[in-house]
XYZ file of C-alpha atoms in Angstrom:
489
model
C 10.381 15.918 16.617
C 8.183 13.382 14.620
C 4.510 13.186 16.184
C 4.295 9.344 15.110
C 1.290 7.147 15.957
C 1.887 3.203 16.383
C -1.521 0.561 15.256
C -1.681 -2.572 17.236
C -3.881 -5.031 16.323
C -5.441 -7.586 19.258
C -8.210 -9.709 19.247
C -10.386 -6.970 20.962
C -9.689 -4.714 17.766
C -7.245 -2.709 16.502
C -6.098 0.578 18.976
C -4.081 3.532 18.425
C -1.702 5.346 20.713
C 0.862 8.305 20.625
C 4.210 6.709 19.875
C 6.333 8.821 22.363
C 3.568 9.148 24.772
C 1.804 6.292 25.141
C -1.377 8.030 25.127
C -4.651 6.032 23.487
C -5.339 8.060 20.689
C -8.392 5.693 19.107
C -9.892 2.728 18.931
C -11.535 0.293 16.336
C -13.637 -2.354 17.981
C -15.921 -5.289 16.701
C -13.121 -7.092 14.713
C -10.750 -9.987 15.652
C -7.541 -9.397 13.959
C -5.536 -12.580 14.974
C -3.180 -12.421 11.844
C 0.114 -10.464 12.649
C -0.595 -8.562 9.295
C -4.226 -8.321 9.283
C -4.673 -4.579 8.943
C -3.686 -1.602 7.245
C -4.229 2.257 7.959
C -3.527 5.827 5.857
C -4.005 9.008 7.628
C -8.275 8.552 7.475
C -9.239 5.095 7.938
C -8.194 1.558 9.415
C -9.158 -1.659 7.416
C -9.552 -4.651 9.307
C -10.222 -8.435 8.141
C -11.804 -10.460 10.831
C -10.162 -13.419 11.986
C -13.166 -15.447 12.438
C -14.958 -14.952 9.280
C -14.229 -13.385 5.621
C -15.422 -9.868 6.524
C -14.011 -6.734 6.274
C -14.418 -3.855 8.385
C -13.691 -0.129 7.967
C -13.492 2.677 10.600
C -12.748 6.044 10.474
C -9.565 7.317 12.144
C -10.995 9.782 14.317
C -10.832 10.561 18.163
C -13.412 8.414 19.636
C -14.405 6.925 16.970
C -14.976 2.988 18.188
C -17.612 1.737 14.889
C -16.797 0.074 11.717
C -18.328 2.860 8.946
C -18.074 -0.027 6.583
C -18.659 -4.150 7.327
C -18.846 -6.129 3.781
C -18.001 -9.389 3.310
C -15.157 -10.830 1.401
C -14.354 -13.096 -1.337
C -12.375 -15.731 1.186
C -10.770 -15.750 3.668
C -7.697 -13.317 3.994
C -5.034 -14.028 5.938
C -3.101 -10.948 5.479
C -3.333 -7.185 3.761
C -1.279 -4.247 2.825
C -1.891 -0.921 1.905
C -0.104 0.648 -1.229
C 0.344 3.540 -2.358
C -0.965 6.251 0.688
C -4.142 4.140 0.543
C -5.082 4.271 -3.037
C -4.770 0.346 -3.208
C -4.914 -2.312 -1.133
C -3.931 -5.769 -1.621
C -4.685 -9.104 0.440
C -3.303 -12.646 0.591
C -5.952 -15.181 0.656
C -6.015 -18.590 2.708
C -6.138 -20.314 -0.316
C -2.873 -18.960 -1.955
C -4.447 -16.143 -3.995
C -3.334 -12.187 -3.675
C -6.115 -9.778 -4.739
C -5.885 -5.697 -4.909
C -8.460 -3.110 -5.294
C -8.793 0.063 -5.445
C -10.101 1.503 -2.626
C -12.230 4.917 -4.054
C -14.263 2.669 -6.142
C -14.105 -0.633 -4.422
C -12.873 -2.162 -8.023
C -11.027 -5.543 -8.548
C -7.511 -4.699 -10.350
C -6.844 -8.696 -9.938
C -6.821 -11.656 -8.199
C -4.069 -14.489 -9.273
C -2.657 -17.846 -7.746
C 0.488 -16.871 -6.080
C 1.409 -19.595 -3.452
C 0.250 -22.944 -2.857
C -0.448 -22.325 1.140
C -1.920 -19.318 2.525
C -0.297 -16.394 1.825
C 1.295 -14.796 5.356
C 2.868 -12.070 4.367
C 3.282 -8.874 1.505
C 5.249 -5.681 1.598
C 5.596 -3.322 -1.693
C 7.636 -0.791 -3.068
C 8.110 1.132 -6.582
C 5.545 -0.593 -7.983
C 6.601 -3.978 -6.561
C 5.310 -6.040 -4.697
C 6.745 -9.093 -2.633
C 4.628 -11.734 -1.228
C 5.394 -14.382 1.424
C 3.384 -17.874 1.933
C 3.114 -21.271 3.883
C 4.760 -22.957 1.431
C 8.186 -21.604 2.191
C 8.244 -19.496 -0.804
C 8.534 -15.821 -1.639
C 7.743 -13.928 -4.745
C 8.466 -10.478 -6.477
C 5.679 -9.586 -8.585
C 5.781 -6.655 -10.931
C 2.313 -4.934 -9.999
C 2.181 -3.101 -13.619
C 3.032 -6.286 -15.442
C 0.966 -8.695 -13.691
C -2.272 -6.571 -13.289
C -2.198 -5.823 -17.586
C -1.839 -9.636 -17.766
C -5.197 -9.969 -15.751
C -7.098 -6.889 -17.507
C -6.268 -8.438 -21.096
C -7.562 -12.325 -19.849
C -3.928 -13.884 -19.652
C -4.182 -16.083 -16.202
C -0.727 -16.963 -16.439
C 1.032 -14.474 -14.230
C 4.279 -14.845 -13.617
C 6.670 -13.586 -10.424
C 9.248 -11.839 -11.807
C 11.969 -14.037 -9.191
C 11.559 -16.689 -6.777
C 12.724 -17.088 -3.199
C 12.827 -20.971 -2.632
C 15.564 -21.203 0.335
C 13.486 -21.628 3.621
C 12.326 -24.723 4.716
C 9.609 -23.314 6.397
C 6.832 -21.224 5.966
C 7.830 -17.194 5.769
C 6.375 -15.069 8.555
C 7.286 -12.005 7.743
C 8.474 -9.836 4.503
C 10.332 -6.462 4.239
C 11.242 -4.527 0.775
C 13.556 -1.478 1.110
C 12.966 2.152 -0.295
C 15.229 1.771 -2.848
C 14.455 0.300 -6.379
C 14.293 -3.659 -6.390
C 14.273 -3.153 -10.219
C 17.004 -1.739 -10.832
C 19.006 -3.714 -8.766
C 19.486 -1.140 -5.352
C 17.060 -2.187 -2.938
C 16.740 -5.205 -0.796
C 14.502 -7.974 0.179
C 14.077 -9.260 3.993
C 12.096 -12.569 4.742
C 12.005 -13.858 8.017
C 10.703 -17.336 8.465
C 9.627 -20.113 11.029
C 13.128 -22.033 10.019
C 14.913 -19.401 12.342
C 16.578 -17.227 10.154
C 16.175 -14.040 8.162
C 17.466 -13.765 4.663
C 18.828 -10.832 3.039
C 18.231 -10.651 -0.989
C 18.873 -8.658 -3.951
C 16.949 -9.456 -7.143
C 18.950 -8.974 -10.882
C 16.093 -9.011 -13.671
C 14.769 -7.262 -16.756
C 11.469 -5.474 -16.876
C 10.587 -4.098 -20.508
C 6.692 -3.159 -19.430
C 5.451 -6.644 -21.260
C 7.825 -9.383 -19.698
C 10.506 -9.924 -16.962
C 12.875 -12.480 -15.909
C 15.151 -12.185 -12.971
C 16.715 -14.119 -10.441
C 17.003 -13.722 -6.500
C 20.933 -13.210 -4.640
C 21.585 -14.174 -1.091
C 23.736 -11.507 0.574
C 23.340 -12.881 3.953
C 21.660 -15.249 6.118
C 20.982 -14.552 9.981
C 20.405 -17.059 12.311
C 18.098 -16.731 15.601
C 17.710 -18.928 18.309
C 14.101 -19.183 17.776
C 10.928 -19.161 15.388
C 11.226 -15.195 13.953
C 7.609 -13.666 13.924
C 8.326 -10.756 12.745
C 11.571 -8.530 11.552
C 11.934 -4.229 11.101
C 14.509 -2.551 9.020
C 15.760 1.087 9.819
C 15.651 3.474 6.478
C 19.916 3.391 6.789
C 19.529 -0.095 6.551
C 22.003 -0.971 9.230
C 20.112 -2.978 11.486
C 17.366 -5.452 11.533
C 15.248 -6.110 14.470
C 13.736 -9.494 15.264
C 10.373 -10.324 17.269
C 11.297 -14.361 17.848
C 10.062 -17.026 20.223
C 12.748 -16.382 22.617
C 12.836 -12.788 22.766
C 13.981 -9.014 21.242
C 17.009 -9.205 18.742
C 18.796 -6.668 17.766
C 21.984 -7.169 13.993
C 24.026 -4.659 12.812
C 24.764 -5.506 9.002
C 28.230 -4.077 9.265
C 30.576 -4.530 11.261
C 34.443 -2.525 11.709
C 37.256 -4.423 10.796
C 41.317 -3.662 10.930
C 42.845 -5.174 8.006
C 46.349 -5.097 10.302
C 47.564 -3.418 13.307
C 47.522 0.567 13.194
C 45.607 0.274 10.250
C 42.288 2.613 10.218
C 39.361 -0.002 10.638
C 36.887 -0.664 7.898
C 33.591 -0.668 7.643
C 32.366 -4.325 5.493
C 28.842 -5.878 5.530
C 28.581 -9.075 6.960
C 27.353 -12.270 5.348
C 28.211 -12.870 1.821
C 30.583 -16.100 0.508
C 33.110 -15.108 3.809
C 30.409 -15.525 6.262
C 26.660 -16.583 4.841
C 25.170 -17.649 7.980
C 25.720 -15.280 10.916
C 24.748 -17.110 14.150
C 26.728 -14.607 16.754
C 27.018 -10.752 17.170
C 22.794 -10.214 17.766
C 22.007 -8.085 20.681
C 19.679 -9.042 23.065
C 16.637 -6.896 24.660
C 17.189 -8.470 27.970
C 14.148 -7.267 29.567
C 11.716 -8.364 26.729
C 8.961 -11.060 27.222
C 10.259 -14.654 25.853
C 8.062 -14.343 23.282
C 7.922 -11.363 20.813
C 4.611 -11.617 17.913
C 5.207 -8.295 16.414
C 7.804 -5.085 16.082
C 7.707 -1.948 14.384
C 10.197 0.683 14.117
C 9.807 4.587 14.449
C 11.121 7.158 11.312
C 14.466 7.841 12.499
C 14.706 4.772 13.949
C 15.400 5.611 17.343
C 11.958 3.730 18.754
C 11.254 0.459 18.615
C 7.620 -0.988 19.654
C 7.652 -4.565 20.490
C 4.380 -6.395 21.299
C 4.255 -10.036 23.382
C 1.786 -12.742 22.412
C 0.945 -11.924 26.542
C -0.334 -8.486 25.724
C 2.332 -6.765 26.719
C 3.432 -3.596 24.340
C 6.821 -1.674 25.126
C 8.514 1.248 23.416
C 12.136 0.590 23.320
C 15.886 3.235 22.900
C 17.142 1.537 20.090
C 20.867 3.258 21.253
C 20.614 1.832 25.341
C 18.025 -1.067 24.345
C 16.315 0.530 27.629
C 12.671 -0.167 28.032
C 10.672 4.168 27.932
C 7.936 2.930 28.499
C 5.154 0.505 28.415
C 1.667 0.962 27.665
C -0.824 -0.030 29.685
C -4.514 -1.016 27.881
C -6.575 -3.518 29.747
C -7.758 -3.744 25.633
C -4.260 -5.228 25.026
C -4.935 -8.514 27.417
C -6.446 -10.707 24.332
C -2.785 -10.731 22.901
C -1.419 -8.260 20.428
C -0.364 -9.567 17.073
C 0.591 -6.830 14.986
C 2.506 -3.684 14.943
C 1.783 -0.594 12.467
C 4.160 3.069 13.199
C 3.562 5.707 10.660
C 2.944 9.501 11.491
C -0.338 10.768 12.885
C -2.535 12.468 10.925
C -3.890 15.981 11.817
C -6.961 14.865 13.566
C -4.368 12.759 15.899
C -2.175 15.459 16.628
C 0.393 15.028 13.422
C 1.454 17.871 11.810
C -1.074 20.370 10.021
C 0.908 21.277 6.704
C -0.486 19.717 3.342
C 3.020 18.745 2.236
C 1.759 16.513 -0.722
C 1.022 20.016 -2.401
C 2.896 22.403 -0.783
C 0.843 24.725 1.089
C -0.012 25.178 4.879
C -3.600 25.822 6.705
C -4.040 29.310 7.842
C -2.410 29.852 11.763
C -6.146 30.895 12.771
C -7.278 27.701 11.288
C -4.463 25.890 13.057
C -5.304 27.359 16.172
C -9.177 27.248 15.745
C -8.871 23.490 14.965
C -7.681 21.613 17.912
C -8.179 18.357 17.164
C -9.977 18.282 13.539
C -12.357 15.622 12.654
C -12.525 13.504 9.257
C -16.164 13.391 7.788
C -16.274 11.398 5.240
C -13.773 8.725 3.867
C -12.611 7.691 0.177
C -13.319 4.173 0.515
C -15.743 1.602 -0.901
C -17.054 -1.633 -0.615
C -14.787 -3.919 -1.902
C -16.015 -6.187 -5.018
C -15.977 -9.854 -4.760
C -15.718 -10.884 -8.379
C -13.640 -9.680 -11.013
C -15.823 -7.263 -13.003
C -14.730 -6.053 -16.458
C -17.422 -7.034 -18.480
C -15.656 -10.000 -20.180
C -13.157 -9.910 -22.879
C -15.910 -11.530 -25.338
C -18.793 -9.351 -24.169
C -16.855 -5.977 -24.954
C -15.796 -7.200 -28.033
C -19.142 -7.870 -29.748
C -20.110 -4.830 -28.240
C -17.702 -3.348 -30.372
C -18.183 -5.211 -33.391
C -22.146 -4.346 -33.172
C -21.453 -0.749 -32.639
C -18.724 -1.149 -35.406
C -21.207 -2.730 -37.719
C -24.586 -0.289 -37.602
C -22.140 2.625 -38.054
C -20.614 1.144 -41.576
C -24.137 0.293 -42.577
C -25.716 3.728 -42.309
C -24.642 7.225 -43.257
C -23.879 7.509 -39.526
C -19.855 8.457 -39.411
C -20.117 11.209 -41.982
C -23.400 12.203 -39.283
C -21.128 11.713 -36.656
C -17.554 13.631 -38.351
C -20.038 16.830 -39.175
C -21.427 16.604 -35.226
C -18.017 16.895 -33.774
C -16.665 20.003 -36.524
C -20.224 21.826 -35.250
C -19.616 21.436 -31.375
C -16.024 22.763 -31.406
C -17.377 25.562 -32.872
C -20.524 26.241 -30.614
C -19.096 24.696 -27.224
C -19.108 27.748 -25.471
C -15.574 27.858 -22.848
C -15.909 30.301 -20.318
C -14.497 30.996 -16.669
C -16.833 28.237 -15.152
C -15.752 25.511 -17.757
C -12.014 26.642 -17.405
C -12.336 26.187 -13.785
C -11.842 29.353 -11.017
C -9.111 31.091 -12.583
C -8.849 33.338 -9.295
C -8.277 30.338 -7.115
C -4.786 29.342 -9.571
C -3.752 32.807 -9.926
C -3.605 33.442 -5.996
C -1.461 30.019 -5.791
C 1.126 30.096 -8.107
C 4.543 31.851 -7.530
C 5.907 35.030 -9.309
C 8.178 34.033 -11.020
C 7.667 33.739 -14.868
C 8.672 29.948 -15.151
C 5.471 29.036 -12.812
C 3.274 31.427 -14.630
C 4.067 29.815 -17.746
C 2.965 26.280 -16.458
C -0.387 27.390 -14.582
C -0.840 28.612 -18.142
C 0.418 24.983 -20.123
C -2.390 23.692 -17.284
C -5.272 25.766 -18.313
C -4.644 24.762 -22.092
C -4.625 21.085 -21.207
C -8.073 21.458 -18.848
C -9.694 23.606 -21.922
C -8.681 20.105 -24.278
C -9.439 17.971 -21.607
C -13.062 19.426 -21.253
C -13.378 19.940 -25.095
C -12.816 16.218 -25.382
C -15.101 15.194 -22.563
C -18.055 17.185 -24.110
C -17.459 15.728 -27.439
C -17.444 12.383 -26.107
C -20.645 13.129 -23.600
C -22.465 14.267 -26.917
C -21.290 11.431 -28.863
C -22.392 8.777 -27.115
C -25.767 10.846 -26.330
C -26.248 9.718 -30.155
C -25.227 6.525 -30.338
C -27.448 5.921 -28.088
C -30.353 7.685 -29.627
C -29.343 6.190 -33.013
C -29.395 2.775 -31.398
C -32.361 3.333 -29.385
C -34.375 4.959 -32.551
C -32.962 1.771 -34.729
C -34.275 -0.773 -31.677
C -37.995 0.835 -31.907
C -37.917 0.961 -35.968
C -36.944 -2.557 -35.975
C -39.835 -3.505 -33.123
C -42.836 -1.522 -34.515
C -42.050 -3.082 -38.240
């Protein structure tokens, strides 16, 4: 069984709990989140943007662990975030219109473009894509590898790579499937304050330097109410809506008997037969009238709902019977967001290090109830876009360009590099513990023969960085020695 951990965010801060338990697992205090996607979490830390004022705020996910470890201010006011990538990346929709990503180890600004012409409410990525929703009714699909090179080379003009211009109101919430959006496989959800949830598929090219596409509505679902919020299961079979009127529950296909005796079918609904589907949602009778938030477990067999009241319930997806409720006196300021993933090993999750296939030792296991994280990878966010300037690195360049022709410098430089990769001196400790590799790879011949392709491409990778250490150790000298020669004359 899945040891799964569900995030909801309140106005008190943002508090954990065991999915299937209801347990409070930890807490991150000192932050209003009042947007219904306001935070973000990976298996160490929770990000947070305060509703009242453009500040972040960064706590460790740890057992008892209430205090941001990080408060830094913001360029503007965000309205939304997401995390990509396990937490390598994290990108944010500005009030303004604006989406802006770092990276989170260094606290660098990949970009920061106009993407909407109201705040931006909503973003959701996959396989390198990433879809953003906005006030102004409008949805985008922005290629993240596309748009950020625009950015890093000084183009401002980037462009979505399609458009989703059929609500009439603003979008609330935005969902992109596993699949591949670009190559035509996965899906797009957006939910929006029109009453409806959309169902797209995007057709474009993407050659790495440009891409045009165009959005296709598969189906259009109808809801009695404003929809706040909408989950997918991974099967893609069902979509779940959090509306003003309650708990919804669509099945995307439906069984169908082409004639009598026939064996029934199984055909998606919506489409040019039936676009709008009005009937045939399920109802959570025993919901609260109005749903802010839902979030759906792994296998899809859990659904967490969360009133604007407070209220947060853990749902059978199979009886639509109410498990459980969870009862947090922290939860009375009104819960706005919903965030399921699976716990971490410090919360209970499971204790193998899947992501490079080994497992802790069972005395560690056992030794380590309930483990503790330390230390975090995550820094300060920048509030300006720093790459030096386009125009500064290039006369940079030139300069360095131009004292190198004029002296005897390069042939200086050539002879340099032909000396060190004879005297650079490669042993055990520049090759890295060879002990450590040989006591993790496999037997069989096939593995052997790649630890060994590895150790050749660390040897060149170290040879390289040396050279280039010791190279710039003399440009800098020569420029330093040219500097004083030039000041004392």
């Amino acid at each position: 069984m899945f040891t799964e951990i569900v995030g909801v965010g309140t106005r008190s801060g943002v508090h954990v709990y065991d999915l299937r338990r209801g347990t409070k697992l930890a807490q991150c205090t000192g932050v209003a989140v009042g947007g219904r996607q306001a935070f973000g979490m990976n298996d160490t830390w929770v990000v947070a943007a305060n509703e009242k004022k453009a500040m972040c705020h960064v706590y460790m996910l740890n057992r008892g662990d209430a205090s941001a470890k990080l408060t830094f201010p913001f360029p503007e006011e965000i309205a939304c975030m997401h995390v990509l990538d396990g937490g390598r990346y994290i990108a944010a929709g500005a009030r303004s219109g604006r989406i802006l990503m770092w990276a989170t180890a260094s606290g660098r600004m990949l970009g920061a473009w106009d993407a909407h012409y109201g705040a931006v409410t909503a973003l959701d990525s996959s396989d390198g894509v990433l879809v953003s929703g906005g006030e102004d009714a409008a949805a985008h699909v922005w290629v993240l590898s596309q748009a950020l090179d625009r950015l890093a080379r000084g183009d401002a003009a980037v462009t979505p790579l399609a458009s989703i211009t059929e609500h009439t109101m603003g979008i609330t919430a935005v969902r992109v499937t596993q699949a591949s959006v670009l190559a035509g496989r996965g899906r797009i959800y957006t939910a929006s304050r029109d009453h409806t949830c959309k169902l797209w598929r995007v057709h474009g090219e993407h050659d790495g330097e440009h891409s045009a596409g165009c959005a296709e509505l598969l189906a259009t679902l109808l809801y009695p109410a404003v929809v706040n919020d909408i989950a997918v299961d991974a099967g893609e079979t069902r979509v779940f809506a959090a509306t003003a009127a309650g708990l919804y529950q669509t099945s995307l296909y439906t069984y169908t008997q082409a004639r009598p005796g026939a064996a029934p079918e199984l055909t998606a609904r919506g489409g040019t037969g039936d676009v709008v589907v009005s009937e045939g949602h399920t109802e959570y009778v025993a919901a609260e009238a109005d749903v802010a938030a839902v979030g759906l477990s792994l296998d899809g067999t859990l659904l967490v709902s969360a009133a604007r009241g407070g209220a947060v319930r853990v749902w059978d997806t199979a009886s639509r019977q109410c498990l459980r409720t969870i009862s947090d006196k922290q939860l009375d300021s009104g819960a706005t967001q919903v965030s399921v993933r699976l716990a971490p090993p410090q919360l209970g999750g499971p204790r193998t290090l899947a992501s490079v296939g080994l497992t802790r030792p069972d005395s560690l296991a056992e030794a380590v109830v309930a483990p503790r994280i330390a230390a975090i990878s995550f820094a300060p966010l920048q509030r300006l876009l720093r790459d030096g300037g386009a125009t500064e690195a290039a006369a940079s360049e030139a300069a360095v360009r131009t004292r190198l022709a004029a002296t005897a410098a390069r042939e200086e430089m050539a002879r340099f590099d032909m000396r060190l990769n004879r005297e650079t001196p490669y042993g055990a400790t520049a090759r890295g513990d060879e002990r450590l590799l040989a006591a993790l790879q496999p037997s069989d011949g096939s593995a052997k023969k790649q630890v060994a392709d590895l150790l050749q491409q660390m040897e060149r990778l170290q040879r390289h960085n040396a050279r280039t250490r010791a190279l710039n150790d003399a440009l800098y000298q020569g420029a330093v020695s040219e500097w004083l020669s030039g000041h004392n004359a």
